[in-house]
Amino acid sequence: MRITVSVPGKVTLLGEHAVVYGKPALVSAINRRIYVTAERRSDSSIKVSSPDLKLQGLTLKINRSLGDFEFEAGERKSQILEPLRYILKAIEVASENYDKKSGANIFIQSEMPIGAGLGTSAAISVGTVAAYSALLGHDIVLDEIARMGHATEVAVQGIASPMDTAITTYGGTLYIKPEGTKPLMERIEIPCDFTSVLGYTQREETTSQILKKVRAAKDRNPEVVGLIMDAIGLLVEEARSCIKKGDPASFGALMNINHGLLDSLGVSTKALNDMVYASRSAGALGSKMTGAGGGGCILALCPDRVKEVSLAIRLAGGMPFDVSLSSPGLRVENS
Ligand code: PMV
């Protein structure tokens, strides 16, 4: 048996980091996807292959227990460990959930850079959980998959909001507020042109490292950082009305404030700031870093200035690429 699923990447329109502390966020699925194929093996090994993740023909021995694996390609360990942790944990979470195991070949392909603030770790987690669950003979139930995808991220990172795993599962654009075991979610229709450009720069830190830095900043200055998180939550509420009213100019102004608040948390970098300011000078209605930060991507809202903003991002040292928002969520491609 062999099954392929695909899941979208995402951009956080507003609210990253604060969402980890229970504040709402606005997030949208983008038109770049990750494809995960799971194929049953006759033995109990898990073999992971991905040219994009530099995981070519890597075989893992899982004979002792699922979490306890050995590399056959030991020398490439540090390069491959990060995405691999999500894949293996996703398999472990699904196995425990259904109390079943199977050896599998897992093949992963990505249409976007990995670890760039576009939710690829959530996409890998959700895609692997979904494909492996189907391999074990279970129907793909979106709520179940989103829950297991989130459990995977929490287990690997120590801290994670349900935002990324929810958007890659359900797709579209969501207002999301973590609450108890299931987050509060509202599907948002975007009534007017929200054409945006992303600017990419190499990431210097992983999501886990940045999340730990923010937690440390909050522990050092709980009141000040608490107020910054409250402010981000408030501007997400404002932005939700702007998007519903079809007011991109006011939405863009809120993106600019959100970027300043993220910078004050210490998660932006000079390379990100250069792209953010260059986009605004080129006529973007608003621009901000998107995702965990420490490098990665910026998002510039620029319905009438796509060419100008793309050029400005390139001149600022980044790599521009267009995205469309509100793309479909988890999809079975073939089985
Ligand atoms: O950079 P990414 O794509 O891993 O996004 C992380 C988003 C955060 O809000 C910073 C963390 C989270 O769990 O919501």
Short mmCIF file of C-alpha atoms and ligand atoms in Angstrom, two decimals:
data_model
loop_
_atom_site.label_atom_id
_atom_site.label_comp_id
_atom_site.label_asym_id
_atom_site.label_seq_id
_atom_site.Cartn_x
_atom_site.Cartn_y
_atom_site.Cartn_z
CA MET A 1 0.00 0.00 0.00
CA ARG A 2 1.16 3.52 -0.84
CA ILE A 3 -0.48 6.89 -0.13
CA THR A 4 0.50 10.48 -0.93
CA VAL A 5 -0.93 13.49 0.89
CA SER A 6 -0.10 17.16 0.47
CA VAL A 7 -0.28 20.02 2.95
CA PRO A 8 0.24 23.78 2.50
CA GLY A 9 2.81 26.10 4.06
CA LYS A 10 1.49 29.16 5.87
CA VAL A 11 2.10 32.81 6.58
CA THR A 12 1.21 34.31 9.91
CA LEU A 13 -0.53 37.53 8.92
CA LEU A 14 -0.37 38.77 12.52
CA GLY A 15 0.11 37.35 16.00
CA GLU A 16 3.04 34.88 15.98
CA HIS A 17 4.74 34.29 19.34
CA ALA A 18 1.85 35.90 21.28
CA VAL A 19 -0.32 32.97 20.09
CA VAL A 20 1.98 30.66 22.09
CA TYR A 21 0.77 32.55 25.20
CA GLY A 22 -2.93 32.24 24.40
CA LYS A 23 -3.43 35.39 22.28
CA PRO A 24 -5.30 35.22 18.96
CA ALA A 25 -3.54 35.17 15.56
CA LEU A 26 -4.48 35.50 11.89
CA VAL A 27 -2.89 32.92 9.64
CA SER A 28 -3.28 31.90 6.01
CA ALA A 29 -2.35 28.80 4.00
CA ILE A 30 -0.14 29.56 0.99
CA ASN A 31 0.07 28.00 -2.47
CA ARG A 32 3.33 26.15 -1.76
CA ARG A 33 2.95 22.60 -0.53
CA ILE A 34 4.77 19.67 1.03
CA TYR A 35 4.04 16.19 -0.38
CA VAL A 36 4.39 13.19 1.93
CA THR A 37 4.25 9.64 0.59
CA ALA A 38 4.05 6.62 2.93
CA GLU A 39 4.59 3.13 1.57
CA ARG A 40 4.29 -0.10 3.58
CA ARG A 41 7.48 -2.15 4.09
CA SER A 42 7.65 -5.84 4.77
CA ASP A 43 10.08 -5.30 7.67
CA SER A 44 9.76 -2.96 10.67
CA SER A 45 12.23 -0.25 9.49
CA ILE A 46 11.34 3.32 8.69
CA LYS A 47 13.19 4.61 5.63
CA VAL A 48 13.05 8.36 5.02
CA SER A 49 13.98 9.93 1.68
CA SER A 50 13.84 13.54 0.70
CA PRO A 51 16.10 15.37 -1.75
CA ASP A 52 14.83 18.69 -0.32
CA LEU A 53 15.66 17.81 3.27
CA LYS A 54 18.95 16.13 2.27
CA LEU A 55 17.51 12.83 3.49
CA GLN A 56 18.43 10.64 0.56
CA GLY A 57 17.77 6.98 1.24
CA LEU A 58 18.27 7.30 4.97
CA THR A 59 17.31 4.10 6.76
CA LEU A 60 16.40 4.11 10.41
CA LYS A 61 16.32 1.04 12.56
CA ILE A 62 13.31 1.11 14.82
CA ASN A 63 13.40 -2.45 16.05
CA ARG A 64 13.80 -1.70 19.75
CA SER A 65 11.16 0.98 20.11
CA LEU A 66 9.86 3.64 17.78
CA GLY A 67 11.56 6.56 19.50
CA ASP A 68 14.88 4.77 19.74
CA PHE A 69 16.40 4.90 16.28
CA GLU A 70 19.84 4.51 14.74
CA PHE A 71 21.23 6.20 11.67
CA GLU A 72 22.78 4.25 8.87
CA ALA A 73 24.14 7.51 7.41
CA GLY A 74 25.76 8.73 10.63
CA GLU A 75 28.04 11.41 9.23
CA ARG A 76 25.15 13.57 8.00
CA LYS A 77 23.50 13.55 11.41
CA SER A 78 23.51 17.27 12.27
CA GLN A 79 22.22 18.34 8.82
CA ILE A 80 19.27 16.02 8.91
CA LEU A 81 18.36 15.80 12.55
CA GLU A 82 15.95 18.76 12.72
CA PRO A 83 13.30 17.76 10.11
CA LEU A 84 13.85 14.12 10.94
CA ARG A 85 12.79 14.66 14.55
CA TYR A 86 9.34 15.80 13.35
CA ILE A 87 8.95 12.86 10.97
CA LEU A 88 9.88 10.26 13.58
CA LYS A 89 7.83 11.85 16.33
CA ALA A 90 4.80 12.05 14.00
CA ILE A 91 5.12 8.31 13.33
CA GLU A 92 5.44 7.63 17.05
CA VAL A 93 2.40 9.79 17.90
CA ALA A 94 0.21 8.10 15.26
CA SER A 95 1.41 4.61 16.34
CA GLU A 96 0.59 5.34 19.97
CA ASN A 97 -2.78 6.88 19.07
CA TYR A 98 -3.88 3.76 17.15
CA ASP A 99 -1.76 1.29 19.13
CA LYS A 100 -0.40 -0.10 15.84
CA LYS A 101 2.94 0.00 14.01
CA SER A 102 4.17 -0.67 10.51
CA GLY A 103 7.52 -0.40 8.78
CA ALA A 104 7.30 2.33 6.12
CA ASN A 105 9.15 4.18 3.40
CA ILE A 106 8.47 7.90 3.84
CA PHE A 107 9.24 10.22 0.94
CA ILE A 108 9.01 14.00 1.38
CA GLN A 109 9.08 16.74 -1.26
CA SER A 110 8.80 20.46 -0.58
CA GLU A 111 7.89 23.40 -2.83
CA MET A 112 9.27 25.89 -0.28
CA PRO A 113 12.39 26.40 1.80
CA ILE A 114 12.39 24.34 5.00
CA GLY A 115 12.66 26.15 8.33
CA ALA A 116 11.98 29.60 6.87
CA GLY A 117 8.98 30.66 8.96
CA LEU A 118 6.49 29.13 6.52
CA GLY A 119 5.24 26.43 8.87
CA THR A 120 7.18 23.59 7.27
CA SER A 121 7.75 21.74 10.53
CA ALA A 122 3.98 21.70 11.14
CA ALA A 123 3.38 20.68 7.52
CA ILE A 124 5.87 17.81 7.81
CA SER A 125 4.29 16.73 11.12
CA VAL A 126 0.71 16.85 9.84
CA GLY A 127 1.56 15.32 6.47
CA THR A 128 3.47 12.43 8.07
CA VAL A 129 0.75 11.81 10.68
CA ALA A 130 -1.91 11.75 7.94
CA ALA A 131 -0.03 9.52 5.48
CA TYR A 132 1.14 7.10 8.18
CA SER A 133 -2.36 6.91 9.76
CA ALA A 134 -3.79 5.99 6.35
CA LEU A 135 -1.05 3.36 5.98
CA LEU A 136 -2.17 1.87 9.29
CA GLY A 137 -5.66 1.58 7.78
CA HIS A 138 -7.36 4.58 9.43
CA ASP A 139 -9.54 7.22 7.79
CA ILE A 140 -8.09 10.72 7.64
CA VAL A 141 -10.21 12.70 10.13
CA LEU A 142 -9.03 16.33 10.07
CA ASP A 143 -9.61 17.13 13.77
CA GLU A 144 -7.70 13.98 14.79
CA ILE A 145 -4.84 14.74 12.40
CA ALA A 146 -4.56 18.37 13.60
CA ARG A 147 -4.48 17.18 17.23
CA MET A 148 -1.76 14.59 16.54
CA GLY A 149 0.21 17.09 14.43
CA HIS A 150 0.16 19.55 17.34
CA ALA A 151 1.19 16.82 19.81
CA THR A 152 4.15 16.10 17.50
CA GLU A 153 5.27 19.75 17.47
CA VAL A 154 4.94 20.07 21.24
CA ALA A 155 6.95 16.88 21.77
CA VAL A 156 9.76 18.02 19.47
CA GLN A 157 9.90 21.72 20.34
CA GLY A 158 8.78 21.67 23.96
CA ILE A 159 6.53 24.68 23.18
CA ALA A 160 4.14 25.18 20.23
CA SER A 161 0.78 26.82 19.66
CA PRO A 162 -1.83 24.89 17.64
CA MET A 163 -1.74 27.62 14.94
CA ASP A 164 0.59 26.08 12.35
CA THR A 165 -0.76 22.54 12.59
CA ALA A 166 -4.35 23.86 12.34
CA ILE A 167 -3.78 25.98 9.24
CA THR A 168 -1.85 23.29 7.38
CA THR A 169 -4.66 20.81 8.17
CA TYR A 170 -7.73 22.97 7.46
CA GLY A 171 -6.29 25.50 4.96
CA GLY A 172 -7.89 28.85 4.08
CA THR A 173 -7.39 31.84 6.35
CA LEU A 174 -8.09 31.43 10.06
CA TYR A 175 -8.56 33.59 13.10
CA ILE A 176 -7.32 31.25 15.80
CA LYS A 177 -7.22 31.55 19.59
CA PRO A 178 -5.77 28.72 21.67
CA GLU A 179 -8.31 27.62 24.27
CA GLY A 180 -8.20 24.38 26.24
CA THR A 181 -7.76 21.26 24.16
CA LYS A 182 -9.30 22.57 20.92
CA PRO A 183 -8.50 26.10 19.72
CA LEU A 184 -11.25 28.57 18.87
CA MET A 185 -11.18 28.98 15.08
CA GLU A 186 -13.05 31.20 12.67
CA ARG A 187 -12.68 30.87 8.91
CA ILE A 188 -12.05 34.31 7.38
CA GLU A 189 -13.00 35.21 3.80
CA ILE A 190 -10.70 37.84 2.29
CA PRO A 191 -13.06 40.11 0.34
CA CYS A 192 -10.51 42.19 -1.57
CA ASP A 193 -7.03 42.12 -3.06
CA PHE A 194 -4.47 41.11 -0.41
CA THR A 195 -1.71 40.28 -2.88
CA SER A 196 1.53 39.89 -0.95
CA VAL A 197 5.18 39.17 -1.57
CA LEU A 198 7.46 37.13 0.67
CA GLY A 199 11.13 37.94 1.14
CA TYR A 200 13.41 35.11 2.23
CA THR A 201 16.76 35.18 3.96
CA GLN A 202 18.70 32.30 5.47
CA ARG A 203 17.59 31.40 8.98
CA GLU A 204 20.17 31.52 11.74
CA GLU A 205 18.23 29.72 14.49
CA THR A 206 15.59 27.00 14.72
CA THR A 207 12.00 27.61 15.86
CA SER A 208 12.70 25.76 19.14
CA GLN A 209 15.69 27.99 19.93
CA ILE A 210 13.74 31.19 19.22
CA LEU A 211 10.74 30.04 21.27
CA LYS A 212 13.07 29.39 24.20
CA LYS A 213 14.57 32.88 23.80
CA VAL A 214 11.11 34.48 23.97
CA ARG A 215 10.24 32.41 27.02
CA ALA A 216 13.47 33.55 28.71
CA ALA A 217 12.66 37.20 27.87
CA LYS A 218 9.19 36.73 29.38
CA ASP A 219 10.63 35.14 32.52
CA ARG A 220 13.10 38.04 32.89
CA ASN A 221 10.51 40.80 32.37
CA PRO A 222 7.09 39.20 32.83
CA GLU A 223 5.10 42.42 33.04
CA VAL A 224 6.64 44.24 30.08
CA VAL A 225 6.65 41.18 27.81
CA GLY A 226 3.12 40.36 29.00
CA LEU A 227 1.99 43.83 27.86
CA ILE A 228 3.67 43.34 24.47
CA MET A 229 1.77 40.04 24.06
CA ASP A 230 -1.48 41.79 25.10
CA ALA A 231 -0.84 44.52 22.50
CA ILE A 232 -0.26 41.93 19.77
CA GLY A 233 -3.52 40.22 20.76
CA LEU A 234 -5.39 43.54 20.53
CA LEU A 235 -4.04 44.38 17.12
CA VAL A 236 -5.07 40.95 15.84
CA GLU A 237 -8.66 41.74 16.92
CA GLU A 238 -8.47 45.09 15.06
CA ALA A 239 -6.98 43.41 12.02
CA ARG A 240 -9.78 40.85 11.94
CA SER A 241 -12.31 43.68 11.47
CA CYS A 242 -10.10 45.37 8.83
CA ILE A 243 -9.86 42.19 6.78
CA LYS A 244 -13.62 41.60 7.00
CA LYS A 245 -14.31 45.21 5.97
CA GLY A 246 -11.89 44.84 3.07
CA ASP A 247 -9.53 47.56 4.30
CA PRO A 248 -5.96 46.52 3.35
CA ALA A 249 -4.49 49.97 4.13
CA SER A 250 -5.53 49.82 7.82
CA PHE A 251 -4.49 46.16 7.93
CA GLY A 252 -1.04 47.14 6.61
CA ALA A 253 -0.63 49.77 9.33
CA LEU A 254 -1.31 47.07 11.94
CA MET A 255 1.28 44.80 10.30
CA ASN A 256 3.86 47.57 10.78
CA ILE A 257 3.03 47.87 14.50
CA ASN A 258 3.18 44.08 14.84
CA HIS A 259 6.67 44.05 13.31
CA GLY A 260 7.86 46.67 15.80
CA LEU A 261 6.52 44.60 18.70
CA LEU A 262 8.18 41.42 17.38
CA ASP A 263 11.46 43.30 17.00
CA SER A 264 11.14 44.43 20.61
CA LEU A 265 10.90 40.75 21.62
CA GLY A 266 14.30 40.19 19.98
CA VAL A 267 13.13 37.79 17.27
CA SER A 268 13.82 39.93 14.20
CA THR A 269 17.24 40.34 12.59
CA LYS A 270 18.98 43.06 10.58
CA ALA A 271 18.43 41.08 7.37
CA LEU A 272 14.69 40.84 8.09
CA ASN A 273 14.45 44.50 9.11
CA ASP A 274 16.24 45.60 5.93
CA MET A 275 13.66 43.76 3.81
CA VAL A 276 10.75 45.08 5.92
CA TYR A 277 11.83 48.73 5.53
CA ALA A 278 12.79 48.36 1.86
CA SER A 279 9.31 46.98 1.12
CA ARG A 280 7.63 49.91 2.81
CA SER A 281 9.81 52.41 0.89
CA ALA A 282 8.76 50.64 -2.32
CA GLY A 283 5.08 51.22 -1.54
CA ALA A 284 3.94 48.21 0.51
CA LEU A 285 0.85 48.97 2.60
CA GLY A 286 2.47 47.07 5.45
CA SER A 287 5.33 44.67 6.07
CA LYS A 288 6.51 42.46 8.89
CA MET A 289 8.56 39.39 9.62
CA THR A 290 6.46 36.25 9.57
CA GLY A 291 6.97 33.06 11.60
CA ALA A 292 9.37 32.53 14.46
CA GLY A 293 12.07 34.92 13.15
CA GLY A 294 15.85 34.71 13.53
CA GLY A 295 15.92 35.04 9.72
CA GLY A 296 13.41 33.32 7.47
CA CYS A 297 10.67 35.36 5.79
CA ILE A 298 9.03 38.74 5.74
CA LEU A 299 5.54 39.38 4.40
CA ALA A 300 4.80 42.57 2.46
CA LEU A 301 1.19 43.47 1.65
CA CYS A 302 1.44 45.24 -1.70
CA PRO A 303 -1.58 44.74 -3.99
CA ASP A 304 -0.49 47.50 -6.42
CA ARG A 305 3.28 47.28 -6.03
CA VAL A 306 4.29 43.66 -6.51
CA LYS A 307 7.12 44.41 -8.96
CA GLU A 308 8.51 47.37 -7.02
CA VAL A 309 8.44 45.52 -3.68
CA SER A 310 10.01 42.38 -5.16
CA LEU A 311 12.87 44.46 -6.56
CA ALA A 312 13.33 46.28 -3.25
CA ILE A 313 13.54 42.96 -1.39
CA ARG A 314 16.17 41.72 -3.84
CA LEU A 315 18.19 44.93 -3.47
CA ALA A 316 17.97 44.57 0.32
CA GLY A 317 19.67 41.17 0.00
CA GLY A 318 16.62 38.88 0.17
CA MET A 319 14.94 36.50 -2.23
CA PRO A 320 11.40 37.62 -3.19
CA PHE A 321 8.62 35.25 -4.15
CA ASP A 322 4.90 35.75 -4.78
CA VAL A 323 2.35 33.83 -2.78
CA SER A 324 -1.38 33.53 -2.90
CA LEU A 325 -3.29 33.19 0.35
CA SER A 326 -6.20 31.00 1.51
CA SER A 327 -4.98 27.81 -0.20
CA PRO A 328 -6.59 24.42 0.49
CA GLY A 329 -5.50 22.37 3.52
CA LEU A 330 -4.61 18.67 3.82
CA ARG A 331 -5.45 16.75 0.66
CA VAL A 332 -5.09 13.11 -0.34
CA GLU A 333 -3.28 13.13 -3.70
CA ASN A 334 -3.48 9.38 -4.40
CA SER A 335 -3.66 6.08 -2.61
O1 PMV B 1 8.61 29.83 12.05
P1 PMV B 1 7.51 28.83 12.08
O2 PMV B 1 6.93 28.57 10.76
O3 PMV B 1 7.95 27.57 12.79
O4 PMV B 1 6.30 29.47 12.95
C1 PMV B 1 6.33 29.57 14.34
C2 PMV B 1 5.14 30.36 14.84
C3 PMV B 1 5.24 30.72 16.33
O5 PMV B 1 4.10 31.51 16.65
C4 PMV B 1 6.48 31.57 16.59
C5 PMV B 1 5.28 29.49 17.20
C6 PMV B 1 3.95 28.76 17.37
O6 PMV B 1 4.01 27.62 17.84
O7 PMV B 1 2.88 29.32 17.10
#
